Amino acid sequence: MTQDTAGAARQRTTHAVGRSAMLVQCPDIGDVLALHAALLKAPLPNQLELIPAATTVLVRFRSRLTRRAAHEAAEALRTLRGEADAATESGTVEIPVLYRGEDLEDVAEHLGITPEAVIDRHAHQEWTAAFSGFSPGFAYLVPADARPEASLTVPRRASPRTKVPAGSVALAGDFSAVYPSDSPGGWQLIGTTDTPVWDLDREVPAIITPGTHVRFSPTRETVELQESRPAAPPEPGEDAALRIDAPGLSTIVQDAGRSGHIDWGVSPSGWADPEAARSANRLVGNEAAASVLENTAGGLALTALKDTVLAVTGARAEVSVAGETARRIPNDRPFAMLAGERLSIGPTSRGLRVYVAARGGFEVAPVLGSAATDTLARLGPPSLTRGSAVRLGPQPHHAVVPELPSVPLPETEAVNDIPVSPGPRSGWFTPESLDAMAGFTWQVTQESNRVGVRLAPRDDSEEESPLIRTQEAQDRELPSEGIVAGSIQVPPNGNPVIFMADHPVTGGYPVIGVVEPEHLRLLAQAPPGTAIRLLLDSPESPAGQHTTTTENTTCAKS
C-alpha cells in the first residue's frame, strides 16, 4: 500500500457515518476496487469490516472514533493507493448462460441493436465484481470495456417482478448480476444459468466476491433453475425440552449474529434488542451470547417437555405458568418449569419484543457460525410454528441471577426523543429541513419489521415530511452504497426508514443520519403508532464537532 497525496487526495472525499464508520467517495469503480484491496491487505487501526459499492467504500470500525482517530482515518483513506491489479487475486469464474431471458428483446430494442448483439457484448466481456448486496451472493458486476460500442447500460424495469427465479442473469444500469435465489427484482432478464452462485454447503458459499472476474459463455443446453435449499426445520427428537403451542405473531431463534460475511452480501443480523436478550441470558446463568427466543407482540405459549429454568425480559406482558399449580411469573426474574407445565405470554402492553431464555440456550444448527434468523436474507433456522420442538444446550457453569432491573422501553403516551449522529448524505437536504427535523414528530408505521422501522407523519397531524432535498439533489439518483444498522435512509416521499438488525448490506437512498446502537434498541421495542422525534447532533456537541470537522477537512460535498 502506498500514499499519493497529490493524486488520490484530490479525488476522494470522506463522510462520517455515525460515530464508528466512514464512507469514502471514490472517483471511479477502479479506485473502489483498489482501495478495497489495499484495506484488506493492510487494515487501518481498529478496522472491522469493509463494504465496497458502486463509487464508495464504507469502512466500519470496532468502536467509536475519537476526534483525533477520525482525522487520522480520514487522512489515510483519502491518500491510500492500492495497486491497480490488486483485485485480480480473487480469480476468474466461468458461468455458462442460456440466453433466452424474458427481457432480451426489450434490452436489444432499448440499445438499438439485435438480441444477438446483446449476447455478443455480454459474453465477450470480462466483468468484475464490485460489491455484493441486495441478498446473499448477489454480486454487482461491472464491465472492463467501457467503450460506447460495448455498452449494455439499460434502466431497471418500470414495474419490478414479484419473483425472479434463482439463476436469472440480468442487467440494470451499468451492472450485470446473477440472482442467487428466488426474490423480487426489477432488473432486465437476459438469460439463465444453473451455476449455483450461492451454496451454503460450500466452505465459501458465494463463488463471486468483490474483485472476482467473471466471464459468461453462451450455451444451448437446457438450464434447470434451482434455489438454494431453505434451512431445514429443527428435528430435536426425544431430547426436546420445549414445545411451541402458539408462536404468536412471530417467534424466532436469535443470538448475537454472524459477522465477517459482508463481502458475501450477508449482514450480521442477530437479536433486535441486545440488552434485553443478554439480560435474559444472565438471569438463567447462560453466556451472554447464548441463543434465545425473540417473540413479537406476545401471544407465545409453550410446554416444558423437561424440567428447566427460564426467564422472560424485554417488552412488558402478563406471563403465567399453568400446571398442578397455576402462578403468575414476574418479568426479569428466573423461574423453574416442570415437565408438563405450560408457559403463556399475553399481548404486550409496553414495548414490542419479548425475549425468552432457557438455561443451556436453544440448540439449533448454526448457519455461517450463528443461530440467528435473518428474515431478509432467509438465513438461519425458520420461524417457529405450532408444534415446533426445541432442545437445549449443555447446562452452563454459571449460577442464575435472582433479579435484574427492567431494560428501558419506549413511552407509549409520550414523544420519544432519539438522538441521531450525522450521516454521509445530509447535504442532500436543505438546511431548513435539518432544522425542522428536530421539532417534527413521526410515528412508527405498521410496515416496520426487523429489516427497518418506517416512519411517517402522525395520523393526527396534517403536516407533511419536513425533509426536502436541495434543488441540486432533486433529480439525482444515488448509486447503491454501504449502510450500517441505524442508518436513516430518506426515499423521495421524505418518510425515513431506519435500518435494523436484518438490514441489507447496501442501499440506494441518501442516509441523512445514523441512530447509534444504544438508542436503536428503543426503536426495536417501538410498536406501530409510537411517537418518535429524531434529534440530529448539533455542531456544538462533541459528536457534531468531530463529524463536522472531518467532513469539512475532506470536502464532503456529495
mmCIF file with all atom_site columns, N, CA and C in Angstrom, residues 415-466:
data_model
loop_
_atom_site.group_PDB
_atom_site.id
_atom_site.type_symbol
_atom_site.label_atom_id
_atom_site.label_alt_id
_atom_site.label_comp_id
_atom_site.label_asym_id
_atom_site.label_entity_id
_atom_site.label_seq_id
_atom_site.pdbx_PDB_ins_code
_atom_site.Cartn_x
_atom_site.Cartn_y
_atom_site.Cartn_z
_atom_site.occupancy
_atom_site.B_iso_or_equiv
_atom_site.pdbx_formal_charge
_atom_site.auth_seq_id
_atom_site.auth_comp_id
_atom_site.auth_asym_id
_atom_site.auth_atom_id
_atom_site.pdbx_PDB_model_num
ATOM 1   N N  . VAL A 1 415 ? -43.871 11.487 23.460 1.00 0.00 ? 415 VAL A N  1
ATOM 2   C CA . VAL A 1 415 ? -42.960 11.518 22.318 1.00 0.00 ? 415 VAL A CA 1
ATOM 3   C C  . VAL A 1 415 ? -41.586 11.032 22.782 1.00 0.00 ? 415 VAL A C  1
ATOM 4   N N  . ASN A 1 416 ? -41.006 10.097 22.045 1.00 0.00 ? 416 ASN A N  1
ATOM 5   C CA . ASN A 1 416 ? -39.698 9.532  22.374 1.00 0.00 ? 416 ASN A CA 1
ATOM 6   C C  . ASN A 1 416 ? -38.618 10.219 21.542 1.00 0.00 ? 416 ASN A C  1
ATOM 7   N N  . ASP A 1 417 ? -37.674 10.853 22.214 1.00 0.00 ? 417 ASP A N  1
ATOM 8   C CA . ASP A 1 417 ? -36.581 11.535 21.537 1.00 0.00 ? 417 ASP A CA 1
ATOM 9   C C  . ASP A 1 417 ? -35.455 10.547 21.253 1.00 0.00 ? 417 ASP A C  1
ATOM 10  N N  . ILE A 1 418 ? -35.054 10.453 19.986 1.00 0.00 ? 418 ILE A N  1
ATOM 11  C CA . ILE A 1 418 ? -33.984 9.541  19.573 1.00 0.00 ? 418 ILE A CA 1
ATOM 12  C C  . ILE A 1 418 ? -32.825 10.364 19.028 1.00 0.00 ? 418 ILE A C  1
ATOM 13  N N  . PRO A 1 419 ? -31.676 10.390 19.717 1.00 0.00 ? 419 PRO A N  1
ATOM 14  C CA . PRO A 1 419 ? -30.515 11.124 19.197 1.00 0.00 ? 419 PRO A CA 1
ATOM 15  C C  . PRO A 1 419 ? -30.010 10.511 17.894 1.00 0.00 ? 419 PRO A C  1
ATOM 16  N N  . VAL A 1 420 ? -29.553 11.370 17.000 1.00 0.00 ? 420 VAL A N  1
ATOM 17  C CA . VAL A 1 420 ? -29.094 10.930 15.685 1.00 0.00 ? 420 VAL A CA 1
ATOM 18  C C  . VAL A 1 420 ? -27.725 11.539 15.402 1.00 0.00 ? 420 VAL A C  1
ATOM 19  N N  . SER A 1 421 ? -26.765 10.714 15.060 1.00 0.00 ? 421 SER A N  1
ATOM 20  C CA . SER A 1 421 ? -25.460 11.202 14.617 1.00 0.00 ? 421 SER A CA 1
ATOM 21  C C  . SER A 1 421 ? -25.534 11.556 13.136 1.00 0.00 ? 421 SER A C  1
ATOM 22  N N  . PRO A 1 422 ? -24.756 12.536 12.665 1.00 0.00 ? 422 PRO A N  1
ATOM 23  C CA . PRO A 1 422 ? -24.819 12.926 11.259 1.00 0.00 ? 422 PRO A CA 1
ATOM 24  C C  . PRO A 1 422 ? -24.489 11.770 10.326 1.00 0.00 ? 422 PRO A C  1
ATOM 25  N N  . GLY A 1 423 ? -25.143 11.773 9.167  1.00 0.00 ? 423 GLY A N  1
ATOM 26  C CA . GLY A 1 423 ? -24.912 10.745 8.161  1.00 0.00 ? 423 GLY A CA 1
ATOM 27  C C  . GLY A 1 423 ? -24.180 11.307 6.962  1.00 0.00 ? 423 GLY A C  1
ATOM 28  N N  . PRO A 1 424 ? -23.809 10.450 6.018  1.00 0.00 ? 424 PRO A N  1
ATOM 29  C CA . PRO A 1 424 ? -22.964 10.878 4.899  1.00 0.00 ? 424 PRO A CA 1
ATOM 30  C C  . PRO A 1 424 ? -23.670 11.738 3.871  1.00 0.00 ? 424 PRO A C  1
ATOM 31  N N  . ARG A 1 425 ? -25.019 11.712 3.818  1.00 0.00 ? 425 ARG A N  1
ATOM 32  C CA . ARG A 1 425 ? -25.717 12.425 2.750  1.00 0.00 ? 425 ARG A CA 1
ATOM 33  C C  . ARG A 1 425 ? -26.675 13.486 3.288  1.00 0.00 ? 425 ARG A C  1
ATOM 34  N N  . SER A 1 426 ? -26.387 14.038 4.468  1.00 0.00 ? 426 SER A N  1
ATOM 35  C CA . SER A 1 426 ? -27.240 15.110 4.994  1.00 0.00 ? 426 SER A CA 1
ATOM 36  C C  . SER A 1 426 ? -27.198 16.322 4.075  1.00 0.00 ? 426 SER A C  1
ATOM 37  N N  . GLY A 1 427 ? -26.121 16.478 3.302  1.00 0.00 ? 427 GLY A N  1
ATOM 38  C CA . GLY A 1 427 ? -26.007 17.588 2.370  1.00 0.00 ? 427 GLY A CA 1
ATOM 39  C C  . GLY A 1 427 ? -26.986 17.528 1.217  1.00 0.00 ? 427 GLY A C  1
ATOM 40  N N  . TRP A 1 428 ? -27.696 16.418 1.058  1.00 0.00 ? 428 TRP A N  1
ATOM 41  C CA . TRP A 1 428 ? -28.726 16.313 0.022  1.00 0.00 ? 428 TRP A CA 1
ATOM 42  C C  . TRP A 1 428 ? -29.998 17.058 0.427  1.00 0.00 ? 428 TRP A C  1
ATOM 43  N N  . PHE A 1 429 ? -30.090 17.501 1.687  1.00 0.00 ? 429 PHE A N  1
ATOM 44  C CA . PHE A 1 429 ? -31.310 18.109 2.192  1.00 0.00 ? 429 PHE A CA 1
ATOM 45  C C  . PHE A 1 429 ? -31.040 19.556 2.595  1.00 0.00 ? 429 PHE A C  1
ATOM 46  N N  . THR A 1 430 ? -32.059 20.383 2.467  1.00 0.00 ? 430 THR A N  1
ATOM 47  C CA . THR A 1 430 ? -31.895 21.802 2.746  1.00 0.00 ? 430 THR A CA 1
ATOM 48  C C  . THR A 1 430 ? -31.599 22.017 4.226  1.00 0.00 ? 430 THR A C  1
ATOM 49  N N  . PRO A 1 431 ? -30.857 23.082 4.555  1.00 0.00 ? 431 PRO A N  1
ATOM 50  C CA . PRO A 1 431 ? -30.598 23.382 5.970  1.00 0.00 ? 431 PRO A CA 1
ATOM 51  C C  . PRO A 1 431 ? -31.891 23.566 6.752  1.00 0.00 ? 431 PRO A C  1
ATOM 52  N N  . GLU A 1 432 ? -32.918 24.129 6.107  1.00 0.00 ? 432 GLU A N  1
ATOM 53  C CA . GLU A 1 432 ? -34.200 24.311 6.778  1.00 0.00 ? 432 GLU A CA 1
ATOM 54  C C  . GLU A 1 432 ? -34.815 22.958 7.146  1.00 0.00 ? 432 GLU A C  1
ATOM 55  N N  . SER A 1 433 ? -34.611 21.948 6.275  1.00 0.00 ? 433 SER A N  1
ATOM 56  C CA . SER A 1 433 ? -35.108 20.597 6.559  1.00 0.00 ? 433 SER A CA 1
ATOM 57  C C  . SER A 1 433 ? -34.468 20.041 7.822  1.00 0.00 ? 433 SER A C  1
ATOM 58  N N  . LEU A 1 434 ? -33.158 20.195 7.902  1.00 0.00 ? 434 LEU A N  1
ATOM 59  C CA . LEU A 1 434 ? -32.441 19.648 9.046  1.00 0.00 ? 434 LEU A CA 1
ATOM 60  C C  . LEU A 1 434 ? -32.848 20.361 10.330 1.00 0.00 ? 434 LEU A C  1
ATOM 61  N N  . ASP A 1 435 ? -33.060 21.673 10.246 1.00 0.00 ? 435 ASP A N  1
ATOM 62  C CA . ASP A 1 435 ? -33.505 22.416 11.428 1.00 0.00 ? 435 ASP A CA 1
ATOM 63  C C  . ASP A 1 435 ? -34.911 21.984 11.848 1.00 0.00 ? 435 ASP A C  1
ATOM 64  N N  . ALA A 1 436 ? -35.780 21.772 10.850 1.00 0.00 ? 436 ALA A N  1
ATOM 65  C CA . ALA A 1 436 ? -37.175 21.421 11.154 1.00 0.00 ? 436 ALA A CA 1
ATOM 66  C C  . ALA A 1 436 ? -37.313 20.007 11.693 1.00 0.00 ? 436 ALA A C  1
ATOM 67  N N  . MET A 1 437 ? -36.355 19.133 11.370 1.00 0.00 ? 437 MET A N  1
ATOM 68  C CA . MET A 1 437 ? -36.465 17.735 11.787 1.00 0.00 ? 437 MET A CA 1
ATOM 69  C C  . MET A 1 437 ? -36.529 17.600 13.307 1.00 0.00 ? 437 MET A C  1
ATOM 70  N N  . ALA A 1 438 ? -35.807 18.467 14.020 1.00 0.00 ? 438 ALA A N  1
ATOM 71  C CA . ALA A 1 438 ? -35.755 18.348 15.485 1.00 0.00 ? 438 ALA A CA 1
ATOM 72  C C  . ALA A 1 438 ? -37.112 18.601 16.127 1.00 0.00 ? 438 ALA A C  1
ATOM 73  N N  . GLY A 1 439 ? -37.971 19.390 15.493 1.00 0.00 ? 439 GLY A N  1
ATOM 74  C CA . GLY A 1 439 ? -39.259 19.686 16.090 1.00 0.00 ? 439 GLY A CA 1
ATOM 75  C C  . GLY A 1 439 ? -40.402 18.900 15.486 1.00 0.00 ? 439 GLY A C  1
ATOM 76  N N  . PHE A 1 440 ? -40.082 17.936 14.628 1.00 0.00 ? 440 PHE A N  1
ATOM 77  C CA . PHE A 1 440 ? -41.133 17.190 13.934 1.00 0.00 ? 440 PHE A CA 1
ATOM 78  C C  . PHE A 1 440 ? -41.361 15.844 14.612 1.00 0.00 ? 440 PHE A C  1
ATOM 79  N N  . THR A 1 441 ? -42.617 15.480 14.767 1.00 0.00 ? 441 THR A N  1
ATOM 80  C CA . THR A 1 441 ? -42.960 14.212 15.404 1.00 0.00 ? 441 THR A CA 1
ATOM 81  C C  . THR A 1 441 ? -43.436 13.210 14.363 1.00 0.00 ? 441 THR A C  1
ATOM 82  N N  . TRP A 1 442 ? -42.790 12.051 14.349 1.00 0.00 ? 442 TRP A N  1
ATOM 83  C CA . TRP A 1 442 ? -43.139 10.958 13.453 1.00 0.00 ? 442 TRP A CA 1
ATOM 84  C C  . TRP A 1 442 ? -43.864 9.882  14.253 1.00 0.00 ? 442 TRP A C  1
ATOM 85  N N  . GLN A 1 443 ? -44.421 8.932  13.549 1.00 0.00 ? 443 GLN A N  1
ATOM 86  C CA . GLN A 1 443 ? -44.922 7.738  14.222 1.00 0.00 ? 443 GLN A CA 1
ATOM 87  C C  . GLN A 1 443 ? -44.436 6.498  13.474 1.00 0.00 ? 443 GLN A C  1
ATOM 88  N N  . VAL A 1 444 ? -44.240 5.434  14.235 1.00 0.00 ? 444 VAL A N  1
ATOM 89  C CA . VAL A 1 444 ? -43.823 4.151  13.666 1.00 0.00 ? 444 VAL A CA 1
ATOM 90  C C  . VAL A 1 444 ? -45.015 3.552  12.918 1.00 0.00 ? 444 VAL A C  1
ATOM 91  N N  . THR A 1 445 ? -44.794 3.095  11.684 1.00 0.00 ? 445 THR A N  1
ATOM 92  C CA . THR A 1 445 ? -45.890 2.566  10.870 1.00 0.00 ? 445 THR A CA 1
ATOM 93  C C  . THR A 1 445 ? -46.014 1.054  11.004 1.00 0.00 ? 445 THR A C  1
ATOM 94  N N  . GLN A 1 446 ? -47.146 0.538  10.527 1.00 0.00 ? 446 GLN A N  1
ATOM 95  C CA . GLN A 1 446 ? -47.411 -0.901 10.555 1.00 0.00 ? 446 GLN A CA 1
ATOM 96  C C  . GLN A 1 446 ? -46.440 -1.697 9.696  1.00 0.00 ? 446 GLN A C  1
ATOM 97  N N  . GLU A 1 447 ? -45.806 -1.045 8.716  1.00 0.00 ? 447 GLU A N  1
ATOM 98  C CA . GLU A 1 447 ? -44.902 -1.757 7.801  1.00 0.00 ? 447 GLU A CA 1
ATOM 99  C C  . GLU A 1 447 ? -43.527 -2.013 8.406  1.00 0.00 ? 447 GLU A C  1
ATOM 100 N N  . SER A 1 448 ? -43.302 -1.570 9.629  1.00 0.00 ? 448 SER A N  1
ATOM 101 C CA . SER A 1 448 ? -41.996 -1.749 10.270 1.00 0.00 ? 448 SER A CA 1
ATOM 102 C C  . SER A 1 448 ? -41.757 -3.215 10.628 1.00 0.00 ? 448 SER A C  1
ATOM 103 N N  . ASN A 1 449 ? -40.490 -3.623 10.582 1.00 0.00 ? 449 ASN A N  1
ATOM 104 C CA . ASN A 1 449 ? -40.124 -5.003 10.917 1.00 0.00 ? 449 ASN A CA 1
ATOM 105 C C  . ASN A 1 449 ? -38.652 -5.057 11.295 1.00 0.00 ? 449 ASN A C  1
ATOM 106 N N  . ARG A 1 450 ? -38.084 -6.250 11.310 1.00 0.00 ? 450 ARG A N  1
ATOM 107 C CA . ARG A 1 450 ? -36.673 -6.401 11.690 1.00 0.00 ? 450 ARG A CA 1
ATOM 108 C C  . ARG A 1 450 ? -35.732 -5.830 10.648 1.00 0.00 ? 450 ARG A C  1
ATOM 109 N N  . VAL A 1 451 ? -36.206 -5.605 9.444  1.00 0.00 ? 451 VAL A N  1
ATOM 110 C CA . VAL A 1 451 ? -35.359 -5.001 8.405  1.00 0.00 ? 451 VAL A CA 1
ATOM 111 C C  . VAL A 1 451 ? -35.251 -3.499 8.625  1.00 0.00 ? 451 VAL A C  1
ATOM 112 N N  . GLY A 1 452 ? -36.396 -2.844 8.873  1.00 0.00 ? 452 GLY A N  1
ATOM 113 C CA . GLY A 1 452 ? -36.364 -1.405 9.046  1.00 0.00 ? 452 GLY A CA 1
ATOM 114 C C  . GLY A 1 452 ? -37.593 -0.884 9.756  1.00 0.00 ? 452 GLY A C  1
ATOM 115 N N  . VAL A 1 453 ? -37.400 0.168  10.540 1.00 0.00 ? 453 VAL A N  1
ATOM 116 C CA . VAL A 1 453 ? -38.518 0.890  11.160 1.00 0.00 ? 453 VAL A CA 1
ATOM 117 C C  . VAL A 1 453 ? -38.887 2.029  10.215 1.00 0.00 ? 453 VAL A C  1
ATOM 118 N N  . ARG A 1 454 ? -40.115 1.999  9.736  1.00 0.00 ? 454 ARG A N  1
ATOM 119 C CA . ARG A 1 454 ? -40.589 3.022  8.806  1.00 0.00 ? 454 ARG A CA 1
ATOM 120 C C  . ARG A 1 454 ? -41.370 4.077  9.576  1.00 0.00 ? 454 ARG A C  1
ATOM 121 N N  . LEU A 1 455 ? -41.044 5.336  9.291  1.00 0.00 ? 455 LEU A N  1
ATOM 122 C CA . LEU A 1 455 ? -41.692 6.446  9.960  1.00 0.00 ? 455 LEU A CA 1
ATOM 123 C C  . LEU A 1 455 ? -42.552 7.235  8.979  1.00 0.00 ? 455 LEU A C  1
ATOM 124 N N  . ALA A 1 456 ? -43.600 7.863  9.493  1.00 0.00 ? 456 ALA A N  1
ATOM 125 C CA . ALA A 1 456 ? -44.477 8.719  8.704  1.00 0.00 ? 456 ALA A CA 1
ATOM 126 C C  . ALA A 1 456 ? -45.019 9.803  9.626  1.00 0.00 ? 456 ALA A C  1
ATOM 127 N N  . PRO A 1 457 ? -45.510 10.911 9.073  1.00 0.00 ? 457 PRO A N  1
ATOM 128 C CA . PRO A 1 457 ? -46.132 11.925 9.930  1.00 0.00 ? 457 PRO A CA 1
ATOM 129 C C  . PRO A 1 457 ? -47.281 11.318 10.735 1.00 0.00 ? 457 PRO A C  1
ATOM 130 N N  . ARG A 1 458 ? -47.516 11.830 11.923 1.00 0.00 ? 458 ARG A N  1
ATOM 131 C CA . ARG A 1 458 ? -48.551 11.286 12.801 1.00 0.00 ? 458 ARG A CA 1
ATOM 132 C C  . ARG A 1 458 ? -49.928 11.368 12.153 1.00 0.00 ? 458 ARG A C  1
ATOM 133 N N  . ASP A 1 459 ? -50.764 10.399 12.471 1.00 0.00 ? 459 ASP A N  1
ATOM 134 C CA . ASP A 1 459 ? -52.120 10.365 11.914 1.00 0.00 ? 459 ASP A CA 1
ATOM 135 C C  . ASP A 1 459 ? -52.905 11.611 12.277 1.00 0.00 ? 459 ASP A C  1
ATOM 136 N N  . ASP A 1 460 ? -52.649 12.175 13.473 1.00 0.00 ? 460 ASP A N  1
ATOM 137 C CA . ASP A 1 460 ? -53.411 13.334 13.922 1.00 0.00 ? 460 ASP A CA 1
ATOM 138 C C  . ASP A 1 460 ? -52.794 14.647 13.457 1.00 0.00 ? 460 ASP A C  1
ATOM 139 N N  . SER A 1 461 ? -51.820 14.556 12.556 1.00 0.00 ? 461 SER A N  1
ATOM 140 C CA . SER A 1 461 ? -51.158 15.758 12.058 1.00 0.00 ? 461 SER A CA 1
ATOM 141 C C  . SER A 1 461 ? -51.436 15.925 10.567 1.00 0.00 ? 461 SER A C  1
ATOM 142 N N  . GLU A 1 462 ? -51.625 17.151 10.156 1.00 0.00 ? 462 GLU A N  1
ATOM 143 C CA . GLU A 1 462 ? -51.815 17.438 8.728  1.00 0.00 ? 462 GLU A CA 1
ATOM 144 C C  . GLU A 1 462 ? -50.507 17.819 8.065  1.00 0.00 ? 462 GLU A C  1
ATOM 145 N N  . GLU A 1 463 ? -49.434 17.802 8.833  1.00 0.00 ? 463 GLU A N  1
ATOM 146 C CA . GLU A 1 463 ? -48.133 18.174 8.282  1.00 0.00 ? 463 GLU A CA 1
ATOM 147 C C  . GLU A 1 463 ? -47.565 17.062 7.412  1.00 0.00 ? 463 GLU A C  1
ATOM 148 N N  . GLU A 1 464 ? -46.783 17.461 6.420  1.00 0.00 ? 464 GLU A N  1
ATOM 149 C CA . GLU A 1 464 ? -46.048 16.515 5.598  1.00 0.00 ? 464 GLU A CA 1
ATOM 150 C C  . GLU A 1 464 ? -44.606 16.460 6.079  1.00 0.00 ? 464 GLU A C  1
ATOM 151 N N  . SER A 1 465 ? -43.866 15.500 5.570  1.00 0.00 ? 465 SER A N  1
ATOM 152 C CA . SER A 1 465 ? -42.469 15.368 5.959  1.00 0.00 ? 465 SER A CA 1
ATOM 153 C C  . SER A 1 465 ? -41.715 16.673 5.722  1.00 0.00 ? 465 SER A C  1
ATOM 154 N N  . PRO A 1 466 ? -40.926 17.123 6.697  1.00 0.00 ? 466 PRO A N  1
ATOM 155 C CA . PRO A 1 466 ? -40.149 18.358 6.513  1.00 0.00 ? 466 PRO A CA 1
ATOM 156 C C  . PRO A 1 466 ? -38.867 18.145 5.725  1.00 0.00 ? 466 PRO A C  1
#
